[in-house]
Coordinates of C-alpha atoms and ligand atoms in Angstrom, one line a residue:
M30 CA -57.7 35.9 257.5
T31 CA -56.7 33.1 255.2
A32 CA -56.5 29.5 256.4
N33 CA -52.8 29.6 256.0
Q34 CA -52.8 32.5 258.7
I35 CA -55.4 30.7 260.7
R36 CA -52.9 27.6 260.9
T37 CA -49.8 29.7 261.8
A38 CA -51.8 32.0 264.2
Y39 CA -52.9 28.7 266.1
L40 CA -49.4 27.0 266.2
N41 CA -47.5 30.3 267.1
F42 CA -50.2 30.7 270.2
F43 CA -49.7 27.5 271.4
R44 CA -45.9 27.8 271.1
S45 CA -46.2 30.7 272.9
Q46 CA -47.8 28.9 275.6
G47 CA -44.9 26.2 276.0
H48 CA -46.0 23.7 273.5
T49 CA -43.4 22.1 271.1
L50 CA -44.7 22.1 267.5
V51 CA -44.5 18.6 265.9
P52 CA -44.7 17.9 262.2
S53 CA -47.8 16.2 260.7
A54 CA -47.6 12.5 260.7
P55 CA -48.0 10.7 257.3
L56 CA -51.5 10.0 255.7
V57 CA -50.5 6.5 255.9
P58 CA -49.8 5.5 259.6
E59 CA -46.6 4.0 260.4
N60 CA -46.5 0.7 262.6
D61 CA -50.3 0.7 262.7
P62 CA -52.0 -2.3 260.5
T63 CA -55.3 -1.8 262.1
T64 CA -56.0 1.5 259.7
L65 CA -55.5 2.3 256.3
F66 CA -55.1 6.1 256.7
T67 CA -54.2 8.5 259.5
G68 CA -58.0 9.9 260.0
S69 CA -57.7 12.1 263.0
G70 CA -54.9 14.5 264.8
M71 CA -54.8 12.3 267.8
Q72 CA -54.4 9.0 266.2
P73 CA -50.7 9.1 266.0
I74 CA -50.8 10.6 269.5
V75 CA -52.9 7.6 271.4
P76 CA -49.7 5.9 272.7
Y77 CA -48.7 9.1 274.6
L78 CA -52.3 9.6 276.1
L79 CA -51.9 6.4 277.5
G80 CA -48.7 7.2 279.4
A81 CA -45.8 6.4 277.1
P82 CA -43.3 9.6 277.5
H83 CA -43.4 11.9 274.5
P84 CA -39.9 12.6 273.3
E85 CA -41.1 16.5 273.1
G86 CA -42.3 16.8 276.3
T87 CA -45.7 16.9 277.7
R88 CA -47.2 19.8 275.6
I89 CA -47.3 19.5 271.9
A90 CA -49.1 21.0 269.0
D91 CA -49.6 20.3 265.3
S92 CA -51.5 20.2 262.2
Q93 CA -52.4 16.8 261.1
K94 CA -53.1 15.7 257.7
C95 CA -56.1 13.5 257.8
F96 CA -58.1 11.2 255.1
R97 CA -61.3 9.6 255.8
S98 CA -62.4 7.4 253.2
Q99 CA -65.4 6.7 254.9
D100 CA -66.6 10.3 253.6
I101 CA -66.1 10.0 250.1
E102 CA -69.9 9.8 249.6
E103 CA -70.8 12.4 251.9
V104 CA -68.3 14.8 249.6
G105 CA -70.7 17.1 247.7
D106 CA -72.3 19.1 250.3
N107 CA -70.9 22.3 251.9
R108 CA -68.7 20.7 254.6
H109 CA -67.5 17.5 253.9
T110 CA -64.3 16.6 252.3
T111 CA -62.0 13.4 252.5
F112 CA -58.8 15.2 253.4
F113 CA -58.6 17.8 255.8
E114 CA -56.2 19.1 258.4
M115 CA -56.7 18.9 262.0
L116 CA -55.3 21.5 264.4
G117 CA -54.3 19.8 267.7
N118 CA -53.0 20.5 271.1
W119 CA -52.1 18.0 273.8
S120 CA -51.2 18.0 277.5
F121 CA -49.8 14.7 278.7
G122 CA -50.7 14.9 282.4
D123 CA -49.7 18.7 282.4
Y124 CA -52.5 21.3 282.2
F125 CA -56.3 20.6 282.5
K126 CA -59.6 22.4 281.9
Q127 CA -58.8 25.7 283.1
E128 CA -55.9 26.5 280.9
Q129 CA -57.3 24.8 277.8
I130 CA -60.5 26.6 278.0
A131 CA -58.7 29.8 278.5
W132 CA -56.7 29.6 275.6
M133 CA -59.2 28.4 273.4
W134 CA -61.4 31.5 274.2
H135 CA -58.5 33.5 273.5
F136 CA -57.8 31.6 270.3
L137 CA -61.1 32.1 268.9
T138 CA -61.8 35.5 270.2
E139 CA -58.6 37.3 270.0
E140 CA -56.6 35.6 267.3
L141 CA -59.2 34.6 264.8
K142 CA -61.4 37.6 266.3
L143 CA -64.6 35.7 266.3
D144 CA -67.4 37.3 267.5
P145 CA -68.3 35.6 270.8
K146 CA -71.7 36.4 270.6
R147 CA -71.8 33.6 267.6
L148 CA -69.9 31.2 269.7
H149 CA -71.6 28.5 271.6
F150 CA -70.1 25.5 273.7
T151 CA -71.4 22.3 275.0
C152 CA -70.4 20.3 278.0
F153 CA -71.1 17.0 279.8
V154 CA -74.2 16.3 281.6
G155 CA -72.5 13.7 283.8
N156 CA -73.7 10.0 284.3
D157 CA -74.5 8.6 287.6
D158 CA -74.3 4.9 286.7
L159 CA -71.1 5.6 285.1
G160 CA -70.0 7.6 288.0
I161 CA -68.8 10.4 286.0
P162 CA -69.8 13.8 287.3
K163 CA -71.5 16.8 285.6
D164 CA -68.7 18.8 283.9
T165 CA -70.0 22.2 285.9
E166 CA -66.4 23.3 285.9
S167 CA -65.9 23.6 282.1
A168 CA -69.7 25.1 281.8
E169 CA -68.7 27.9 284.5
L170 CA -65.3 28.4 282.8
W171 CA -66.7 29.3 279.6
Q172 CA -69.5 31.5 281.4
K173 CA -66.8 33.5 283.2
L174 CA -64.9 34.1 279.8
F175 CA -68.2 35.4 278.4
R176 CA -68.6 37.6 281.5
D177 CA -65.2 39.1 281.2
K178 CA -66.4 40.3 277.7
G179 CA -69.3 41.9 279.4
L180 CA -71.5 39.2 278.2
E181 CA -74.1 37.4 280.6
V182 CA -74.9 34.2 279.0
G183 CA -77.4 31.5 280.2
I184 CA -76.6 27.5 280.5
G185 CA -79.3 25.3 278.7
E186 CA -79.9 22.1 280.6
N187 CA -81.9 20.5 277.7
S188 CA -81.8 22.4 274.6
E189 CA -82.3 19.1 272.6
V190 CA -85.8 19.2 273.9
E191 CA -86.5 22.9 274.8
G192 CA -84.4 24.6 272.4
I193 CA -82.2 27.4 272.8
G194 CA -83.5 29.5 275.3
E195 CA -83.1 33.6 275.4
G196 CA -79.1 34.4 276.1
Q197 CA -78.0 30.8 276.2
H198 CA -74.5 29.8 274.9
I199 CA -73.6 27.0 276.8
F200 CA -75.6 23.7 276.8
Y201 CA -75.4 20.2 278.5
Y202 CA -75.5 16.9 276.6
N203 CA -75.1 13.3 277.5
E204 CA -72.3 11.0 276.5
K205 CA -73.7 10.6 273.0
K206 CA -72.5 14.1 272.2
N207 CA -70.0 15.0 274.9
W208 CA -67.7 12.0 275.5
W209 CA -65.0 11.0 273.6
S210 CA -63.1 7.8 272.9
R211 CA -62.0 5.9 269.9
A212 CA -64.8 3.4 270.5
G213 CA -67.2 6.1 270.9
V214 CA -70.0 6.0 273.7
P215 CA -68.6 4.5 277.2
G216 CA -70.8 1.5 276.5
N217 CA -68.9 0.6 273.7
M218 CA -65.3 1.0 275.0
P219 CA -63.4 -2.1 275.7
V220 CA -61.5 -2.5 279.1
G221 CA -58.3 -0.6 279.1
E222 CA -59.6 2.1 276.6
P223 CA -59.1 5.8 277.5
G224 CA -61.7 8.4 277.2
G225 CA -63.6 11.5 279.1
P226 CA -66.1 14.0 278.7
D227 CA -65.4 16.7 276.3
T228 CA -66.5 20.1 275.7
E229 CA -67.1 21.3 272.1
M230 CA -67.2 24.7 270.4
F231 CA -69.7 25.6 267.6
W232 CA -70.1 28.5 265.4
D233 CA -73.5 30.1 264.7
F234 CA -74.2 31.1 260.7
G235 CA -77.0 33.0 261.9
S236 CA -78.1 33.8 258.6
E237 CA -78.7 30.3 258.0
K238 CA -81.8 30.1 260.5
E239 CA -84.3 30.1 258.2
L240 CA -82.7 27.0 256.9
H241 CA -84.0 24.8 259.9
E242 CA -87.6 25.8 259.0
V243 CA -87.2 24.2 255.7
S244 CA -84.9 20.9 257.0
A245 CA -86.1 17.8 257.9
W246 CA -85.8 18.9 261.6
K247 CA -88.2 21.6 261.1
D248 CA -90.6 19.9 263.5
E249 CA -88.0 19.6 266.0
P250 CA -86.2 22.6 268.2
C251 CA -83.2 23.6 266.5
H252 CA -80.2 23.3 268.9
V253 CA -76.2 23.5 268.4
N254 CA -76.0 19.6 267.6
C255 CA -78.9 19.6 265.1
D256 CA -78.2 18.8 261.7
C257 CA -80.0 21.5 259.7
G258 CA -76.8 23.5 259.2
R259 CA -77.1 26.6 261.2
F260 CA -74.6 25.7 263.6
M261 CA -71.0 23.9 262.7
E262 CA -68.8 22.5 265.3
I263 CA -65.4 24.1 265.1
G264 CA -63.4 22.1 267.6
N265 CA -63.5 19.4 270.3
N266 CA -61.5 19.5 274.0
V267 CA -61.5 16.1 275.2
F268 CA -60.6 15.9 278.9
M269 CA -59.1 12.3 278.7
E270 CA -58.7 11.3 282.3
Y271 CA -60.6 8.1 282.5
K272 CA -59.8 4.5 281.7
R273 CA -62.7 1.8 281.3
I274 CA -62.5 -1.1 283.6
E275 CA -64.9 -4.0 284.3
G276 CA -68.3 -2.4 285.4
G277 CA -67.0 1.0 285.2
F278 CA -64.4 3.7 285.1
E279 CA -61.0 4.5 286.9
K280 CA -58.9 7.6 286.5
L281 CA -55.9 7.2 284.5
A282 CA -52.6 7.9 285.9
Q283 CA -52.5 11.3 284.1
Q284 CA -55.0 13.8 283.3
N285 CA -54.8 14.7 279.6
V286 CA -55.9 17.2 277.2
D287 CA -56.6 16.3 273.5
F288 CA -57.9 19.1 271.4
G289 CA -58.7 18.6 267.6
G290 CA -59.9 21.4 265.5
G291 CA -60.6 21.0 261.6
L292 CA -58.9 23.8 260.0
E293 CA -61.4 24.0 257.1
R294 CA -64.3 24.6 259.4
L295 CA -62.3 27.2 261.6
M296 CA -61.9 28.9 257.9
A297 CA -65.8 28.6 257.2
A298 CA -66.3 30.4 260.6
K299 CA -64.1 33.0 260.2
M300 CA -65.3 33.9 256.8
D301 CA -68.8 33.1 258.1
N302 CA -69.7 31.2 255.2
P303 CA -70.6 27.5 255.7
D304 CA -69.4 26.5 252.4
I305 CA -65.8 25.8 252.9
F306 CA -65.4 25.3 249.0
V307 CA -65.5 29.1 248.9
G308 CA -62.9 29.4 251.0
D309 CA -59.3 30.7 250.2
I310 CA -57.7 27.2 250.6
F311 CA -59.6 26.2 247.7
D312 CA -59.2 29.5 246.0
A313 CA -56.1 28.5 243.6
L314 CA -57.8 24.9 242.6
R315 CA -61.1 26.6 242.2
S316 CA -60.3 29.2 239.8
H317 CA -57.9 26.6 237.8
L318 CA -61.1 24.4 237.4
E319 CA -63.2 27.4 236.4
T320 CA -60.8 28.3 233.5
L321 CA -60.5 24.7 232.5
S322 CA -64.4 24.4 232.3
S323 CA -65.2 27.7 231.2
K324 CA -67.9 27.4 234.2
V325 CA -68.1 29.7 237.4
Y326 CA -68.4 27.9 240.8
S327 CA -71.5 28.8 242.9
S328 CA -72.5 27.2 246.2
E329 CA -75.9 26.0 244.6
G330 CA -76.2 25.2 241.2
E331 CA -76.0 22.4 238.5
Y332 CA -72.2 22.2 238.7
T333 CA -71.8 22.6 242.4
Y334 CA -71.6 18.9 243.3
A335 CA -69.3 18.3 240.3
F336 CA -66.8 21.0 241.3
R337 CA -66.8 19.9 244.7
V338 CA -66.1 16.3 244.2
V339 CA -63.2 17.2 242.0
M340 CA -61.8 20.1 244.3
D341 CA -62.1 17.4 247.0
H342 CA -60.6 14.2 245.3
M343 CA -58.0 15.9 243.6
R344 CA -56.4 18.1 246.7
A345 CA -56.8 14.3 248.6
S346 CA -55.2 12.3 245.8
V347 CA -52.2 15.2 245.7
F348 CA -51.6 14.4 249.4
L349 CA -51.6 10.6 249.2
I350 CA -49.4 10.4 246.4
A351 CA -47.1 12.8 248.0
D352 CA -47.1 10.4 251.0
G353 CA -46.1 7.7 248.6
V354 CA -49.5 6.1 247.9
L355 CA -50.0 4.7 244.3
P356 CA -53.0 3.9 242.5
S357 CA -53.6 -0.1 242.6
N358 CA -56.3 -2.3 243.2
T359 CA -56.0 -3.1 246.9
D360 CA -55.8 -1.1 250.3
Q361 CA -54.7 2.3 250.0
G362 CA -53.9 2.2 246.4
Y363 CA -57.7 1.0 245.9
V364 CA -58.9 3.8 247.6
L365 CA -56.5 6.6 245.4
R366 CA -57.7 5.1 242.6
R367 CA -61.5 5.4 243.1
L368 CA -60.9 9.1 244.0
L369 CA -58.8 9.6 240.6
R370 CA -61.6 7.9 238.5
R371 CA -64.3 9.6 240.2
A372 CA -62.6 13.1 239.6
V373 CA -62.3 12.1 236.0
R374 CA -65.8 11.2 235.7
Y375 CA -67.0 14.5 237.4
A376 CA -64.2 16.4 235.2
D377 CA -66.2 15.4 232.4
V378 CA -69.4 16.7 233.5
L379 CA -67.7 19.9 234.0
G380 CA -66.7 19.7 230.3
I381 CA -63.2 19.5 231.1
D382 CA -61.2 18.2 228.2
S383 CA -59.3 15.0 229.0
G384 CA -55.8 14.9 230.1
N385 CA -56.0 17.7 232.2
L386 CA -56.4 16.4 235.7
S387 CA -52.6 16.3 236.6
S388 CA -52.7 20.4 235.8
C389 CA -54.5 20.3 239.3
V390 CA -51.0 19.8 241.3
L391 CA -49.6 23.3 240.3
P392 CA -52.6 25.4 242.3
L393 CA -52.5 23.0 244.9
V394 CA -48.7 23.4 245.5
T395 CA -49.1 26.9 245.4
T396 CA -51.7 26.8 248.1
Y397 CA -49.9 24.6 250.4
R398 CA -46.0 25.1 249.4
E399 CA -45.3 26.7 252.7
S400 CA -46.8 24.4 255.2
Y401 CA -46.1 21.3 253.2
P402 CA -43.4 21.8 250.9
V403 CA -43.0 18.0 249.7
L404 CA -45.9 18.9 247.3
E405 CA -43.5 21.3 245.3
I406 CA -40.3 18.9 245.6
K407 CA -42.8 15.8 244.1
Q408 CA -44.9 17.9 241.7
N409 CA -43.4 16.3 238.7
D410 CA -43.8 12.9 240.3
I411 CA -47.2 13.6 241.4
A412 CA -48.3 14.8 238.0
G413 CA -47.0 11.8 236.2
V414 CA -49.0 9.4 238.8
I415 CA -52.3 11.2 238.0
N416 CA -51.6 11.4 234.3
E417 CA -50.8 7.9 234.0
E418 CA -54.1 6.8 236.5
E419 CA -56.2 9.3 233.9
N420 CA -55.1 7.7 230.6
K421 CA -55.3 4.2 231.9
F422 CA -58.9 4.9 232.9
R423 CA -59.6 6.8 229.8
E424 CA -58.8 3.9 227.6
T425 CA -61.6 1.8 229.2
L426 CA -63.8 4.5 230.1
S427 CA -66.2 4.7 227.0
K428 CA -66.1 1.0 226.4
G429 CA -66.9 0.1 230.3
M430 CA -69.6 2.7 230.0
R431 CA -71.2 1.0 227.0
E432 CA -70.9 -2.6 228.6
L433 CA -72.4 -1.2 232.0
E434 CA -75.2 0.0 230.0
K435 CA -75.7 -3.2 228.0
R436 CA -75.3 -5.1 231.1
I437 CA -78.0 -3.5 233.3
T438 CA -81.3 -5.5 233.1
D439 CA -84.4 -4.6 234.9
K440 CA -83.7 -3.2 238.1
T441 CA -80.4 -5.1 238.9
L442 CA -76.8 -5.3 237.6
S443 CA -75.5 -8.7 238.7
G444 CA -72.7 -8.9 241.1
K445 CA -70.3 -10.6 238.5
D446 CA -71.2 -8.1 235.8
A447 CA -70.0 -5.3 238.3
F448 CA -66.9 -7.6 239.1
D449 CA -66.1 -7.9 235.4
L450 CA -66.4 -4.2 235.1
F451 CA -64.0 -3.9 237.4
T452 CA -61.3 -6.6 236.6
T453 CA -61.7 -5.8 232.7
Y454 CA -62.5 -1.9 232.6
G455 CA -61.2 -0.6 235.8
F456 CA -64.4 0.4 237.8
P457 CA -64.3 0.4 241.2
L458 CA -67.5 -1.1 242.6
E459 CA -68.5 1.8 244.3
M460 CA -68.2 3.8 240.9
T461 CA -70.4 1.5 239.0
Q462 CA -73.0 1.4 242.1
E463 CA -72.9 5.2 241.7
I464 CA -73.9 5.0 238.3
A465 CA -76.3 2.5 238.6
L466 CA -77.6 4.4 241.2
E467 CA -78.4 7.4 238.8
K468 CA -80.4 5.1 236.8
G469 CA -82.2 3.8 239.9
I470 CA -80.6 0.3 239.5
A471 CA -79.2 -1.5 242.4
V472 CA -75.9 -3.7 242.2
D473 CA -75.8 -7.1 243.8
E474 CA -73.1 -6.3 246.1
L475 CA -73.3 -9.7 247.7
E476 CA -72.7 -11.7 244.6
Y477 CA -69.9 -9.2 243.8
R478 CA -68.1 -10.0 247.1
D479 CA -68.5 -13.6 246.3
E480 CA -67.0 -13.1 243.0
F481 CA -64.2 -11.2 244.6
E482 CA -63.3 -14.0 247.2
K483 CA -63.5 -16.5 244.3
H484 CA -61.1 -14.6 242.7
K485 CA -58.8 -14.3 245.0
E486 CA -59.2 -17.8 245.8
L487 CA -58.1 -18.5 242.5
S488 CA -55.2 -16.1 242.2
R489 CA -54.0 -17.6 245.4
T490 CA -54.2 -21.1 244.1
A491 CA -52.3 -19.9 240.9
S492 CA -49.4 -18.1 243.0
A493 CA -49.3 -20.8 245.4
G494 CA -48.7 -23.1 242.4
K495 CA -46.3 -21.0 240.8
F496 CA -44.1 -20.6 244.1
K497 CA -44.9 -24.0 245.4
G498 CA -41.6 -25.4 246.2
G499 CA -40.3 -22.9 244.2
L500 CA -41.1 -24.5 240.9
A501 CA -41.5 -22.2 237.9
D502 CA -44.0 -24.4 236.3
N503 CA -45.3 -28.3 236.5
S504 CA -43.7 -29.2 233.1
A505 CA -42.1 -32.7 233.1
K506 CA -38.5 -31.4 233.3
V507 CA -39.3 -29.1 236.3
T508 CA -40.8 -31.8 237.9
A509 CA -37.7 -34.1 237.5
F510 CA -35.3 -31.4 238.8
H511 CA -37.7 -31.2 241.8
T512 CA -37.1 -34.8 242.6
A513 CA -33.4 -34.5 241.9
T514 CA -33.2 -31.6 244.2
H515 CA -34.6 -33.9 246.8
L516 CA -32.1 -36.3 246.3
M517 CA -29.4 -33.8 246.4
L518 CA -30.7 -32.4 249.4
A519 CA -30.4 -35.7 251.1
A520 CA -26.8 -36.2 250.0
L521 CA -25.7 -32.8 251.2
R522 CA -27.1 -33.8 254.8
K523 CA -25.4 -37.1 254.4
E524 CA -22.1 -35.5 253.6
L525 CA -22.1 -32.2 255.6
G526 CA -24.2 -32.9 258.8
E527 CA -28.1 -32.7 260.0
D528 CA -27.8 -29.1 260.4
V529 CA -28.0 -28.9 256.5
H530 CA -31.9 -27.7 255.7
Q531 CA -33.3 -25.9 252.9
A532 CA -33.1 -22.2 253.0
G533 CA -34.7 -21.6 249.6
S534 CA -35.1 -23.1 246.2
N535 CA -36.1 -22.0 242.6
I536 CA -36.4 -24.4 239.7
T537 CA -36.9 -23.5 236.2
E538 CA -36.4 -26.0 232.9
E539 CA -32.7 -24.9 232.6
R540 CA -31.6 -25.5 236.1
T541 CA -32.3 -26.1 239.7
R542 CA -30.9 -23.3 242.2
F543 CA -31.0 -24.5 245.7
D544 CA -29.9 -22.6 249.0
F545 CA -29.4 -24.4 252.2
T546 CA -27.7 -23.7 255.4
Y547 CA -24.1 -24.1 255.7
G548 CA -21.4 -22.0 256.9
Q549 CA -18.1 -22.6 254.6
K550 CA -17.1 -23.5 251.1
V551 CA -18.4 -27.1 249.8
S552 CA -15.2 -28.6 248.1
R553 CA -15.5 -30.1 244.4
E554 CA -14.5 -33.5 246.0
I555 CA -18.0 -33.5 248.1
L556 CA -20.0 -31.9 245.3
D557 CA -18.6 -35.0 243.2
K558 CA -20.1 -37.2 245.8
I559 CA -23.2 -35.6 246.0
E560 CA -23.5 -35.7 242.2
L561 CA -23.0 -39.4 242.6
Y562 CA -25.5 -40.3 245.2
V563 CA -28.4 -38.2 242.8
N564 CA -27.0 -40.1 239.7
A565 CA -27.1 -43.8 241.5
A566 CA -30.6 -43.0 242.9
M567 CA -31.7 -42.3 239.3
E568 CA -30.2 -45.6 238.3
A569 CA -31.7 -47.6 241.1
G570 CA -35.1 -46.8 239.6
A571 CA -36.6 -45.9 243.2
T572 CA -40.2 -45.3 243.7
V573 CA -41.3 -41.9 244.5
G574 CA -44.5 -41.9 247.0
T575 CA -46.1 -40.0 249.8
T576 CA -47.2 -41.0 253.3
V577 CA -49.1 -38.9 255.5
M578 CA -47.5 -38.8 259.0
L579 CA -48.1 -37.2 262.3
K580 CA -45.6 -34.3 262.5
D581 CA -44.1 -35.7 265.8
E582 CA -43.7 -39.0 264.2
A583 CA -42.1 -37.6 261.1
K584 CA -39.7 -35.6 263.1
A585 CA -38.5 -38.6 265.0
N586 CA -38.2 -40.7 262.0
G587 CA -35.6 -38.4 260.6
V588 CA -38.1 -36.5 258.0
E589 CA -36.3 -33.5 256.5
G590 CA -38.0 -30.3 256.5
S591 CA -38.0 -26.5 257.2
F592 CA -40.4 -24.4 258.7
W593 CA -42.1 -27.5 260.7
E594 CA -44.2 -24.7 262.7
K595 CA -46.0 -23.6 259.5
Y596 CA -47.2 -27.2 258.8
P597 CA -50.6 -28.7 260.2
D598 CA -50.6 -31.7 262.4
N599 CA -50.6 -34.3 259.7
V600 CA -48.2 -33.9 257.1
T601 CA -47.4 -35.0 253.6
V602 CA -44.1 -36.9 253.1
Y603 CA -42.4 -37.4 249.9
Q604 CA -40.3 -40.9 249.9
V605 CA -37.7 -41.8 247.5
V606 CA -37.3 -45.5 248.3
G607 CA -35.4 -48.3 246.4
S608 CA -36.4 -51.9 245.5
D609 CA -34.1 -52.9 248.4
G610 CA -35.8 -50.9 250.6
T611 CA -33.1 -48.0 250.7
I612 CA -34.6 -44.8 251.7
Y613 CA -32.7 -42.2 249.3
S614 CA -34.6 -39.2 250.5
Q615 CA -37.9 -38.5 252.9
E616 CA -38.9 -34.8 253.1
L617 CA -41.8 -32.5 253.8
C618 CA -43.1 -31.4 250.6
G619 CA -46.1 -30.7 248.5
G620 CA -45.0 -32.2 245.3
P621 CA -45.2 -32.6 242.3
H622 CA -42.7 -35.5 242.0
V623 CA -41.8 -37.9 239.1
T624 CA -43.0 -41.4 240.5
N625 CA -40.1 -43.3 239.6
T626 CA -36.6 -41.9 239.7
E627 CA -35.6 -43.3 236.4
E628 CA -38.0 -41.0 234.5
I629 CA -35.6 -38.4 235.5
K630 CA -32.7 -40.1 233.4
A631 CA -34.5 -39.0 230.1
F632 CA -33.2 -35.4 230.9
G633 CA -29.4 -36.6 231.4
R634 CA -26.8 -36.8 234.2
F635 CA -27.2 -34.7 237.2
R636 CA -24.3 -32.5 237.4
I637 CA -23.4 -29.6 239.8
T638 CA -22.0 -26.3 238.2
K639 CA -21.7 -24.0 240.7
E640 CA -21.3 -23.7 244.4
E641 CA -21.1 -20.1 245.9
A642 CA -22.2 -18.0 249.1
S643 CA -25.9 -16.9 249.2
S644 CA -25.7 -15.0 252.2
A645 CA -24.5 -15.1 255.7
G646 CA -24.6 -19.0 256.5
V647 CA -26.2 -19.8 253.4
R648 CA -24.7 -21.7 250.3
R649 CA -26.3 -21.6 246.8
I650 CA -25.9 -24.4 244.4
K651 CA -26.8 -24.7 240.9
A652 CA -27.2 -28.1 239.1
I653 CA -28.2 -29.0 235.5
F654 CA -29.2 -32.2 233.6
E655 CA -26.4 -32.6 230.7
Ligands
LIG1 N1 -59.9 13.2 269.4 C1 -60.8 14.5 269.3 C2 -61.4 14.0 268.1 O1 -60.7 13.2 267.0 C3 -60.1 15.7 269.4 O2 -58.6 15.8 269.0 O3 -62.1 14.9 267.9

């Protein structure tokens, strides 16, 4: 049975149990600024678990694309990947434990035909302090299902300490293992957060038993949640019926079921091999890499790690690009860049000729074309993005590596050097750390973060300078235009009324372009009056100065400004005042301005060359010096 067949079997089975199949949400969550990626099947489902009505009803199922960037460093063992698919089904206040457990048993033992003797289940032991009872119902349901198959199985109360007793297949654990909420254990849940006990399903690789004897856990008893590698969790049924309240829990308005099971792990159980990278879902990509590298993949060998990294990172990259992510230096784009650049390095380890990474798209399209047709539709674009990123990185890779070698001194690499490697050679920090670590060298990460913040501050200041008041630069002419623009706004308000405000400005050496709120065309007659006002103020040799005022005081004094709410309590006001005391303009502003309006005269007379509509209720003026 292939992974594609497992996915289909799952979805078909749950459809036959009245579930509506919904498509996978994108890897970049919509309307969720709290997280960069969709990392679990239930993430896009949370609102419905909390009670919002789902448009497709109370039973839904899907296969959700997931990406966990926090797992990048785990990739390389036999089971971790950054990208994976999570099969999921949900009841929103519909069915509960009895149906879910029976269906799961059916799916595992009948659809996947997994040997029940190799299946194990865990249930919540209960917690009196929290007022949450022991989940004997789930344990007994599993026990009965075994019995229906002619198997009498025992229940382990304390397998963490006692190990697995003879004939035991069901085990109780506390909230550290058998409780699920987004925040983790009950004690970490904020008031209002939903959660509940869960019952998890495990596959026993059996033949791996000896692993425990040589593992770090050899002095402790082996049990299903032991990390020695003998058991693999293949699914988690959460009975989400509680909500955290002050000092305890109360029942949610509805009893929900939230099931999530990793497709790749179910595949591993089905093939009875804990190395998911030999699974058929990687067949096309793996043999492609074998051809490119003239090496054969094996679960243990010199190149195992490199093969796994390239397989994982290329698959994840292809799915991320298909969902609209492009390599960049921030957010999702940074993570993608890290994946691709790391893939380049490990493709080199495999001895793959440069320029070949984008050829990995085709085998992935072959594997996923039926479930994710978008990969095929976008394959050329995806390959283009990968190619460009590989080329870009290769241009600096060897120079960067030489530079890195040079800068490593003693036992550390300075944060500043690591930052230079990032900005100049495109080495993501984590990659530099990894290369350094291979040489037993640490990177001063704190200093790196400092440099990063400084750089951010600098570029912020630079861009603030660039856009400040819409000025292209701080040259004398642009500054003169800026002061003239203040005068123009004062004149517009004088002629057209106090409802006129700035809506935008953009000033270069050639002209000032100014948008303001006003609903109709401004006649040439009025424009002439405005020109006159500006030129008269220039003739008057008025002084331009700043005063700091309380915001309310400024408002009361008729100071012009837009977006008052954006300013602090004390505001800087630029005033243009004639020697006779005439106030030509007073406006909230950050400068810069000429110090006397006479200076503007050096550039010529102020003339309005154009007045037109900009957008609804906004007019645009262009003016020059001539
Ligand atoms: N919410 C559970 C998990 O992510 C089941 O979907 O494991």
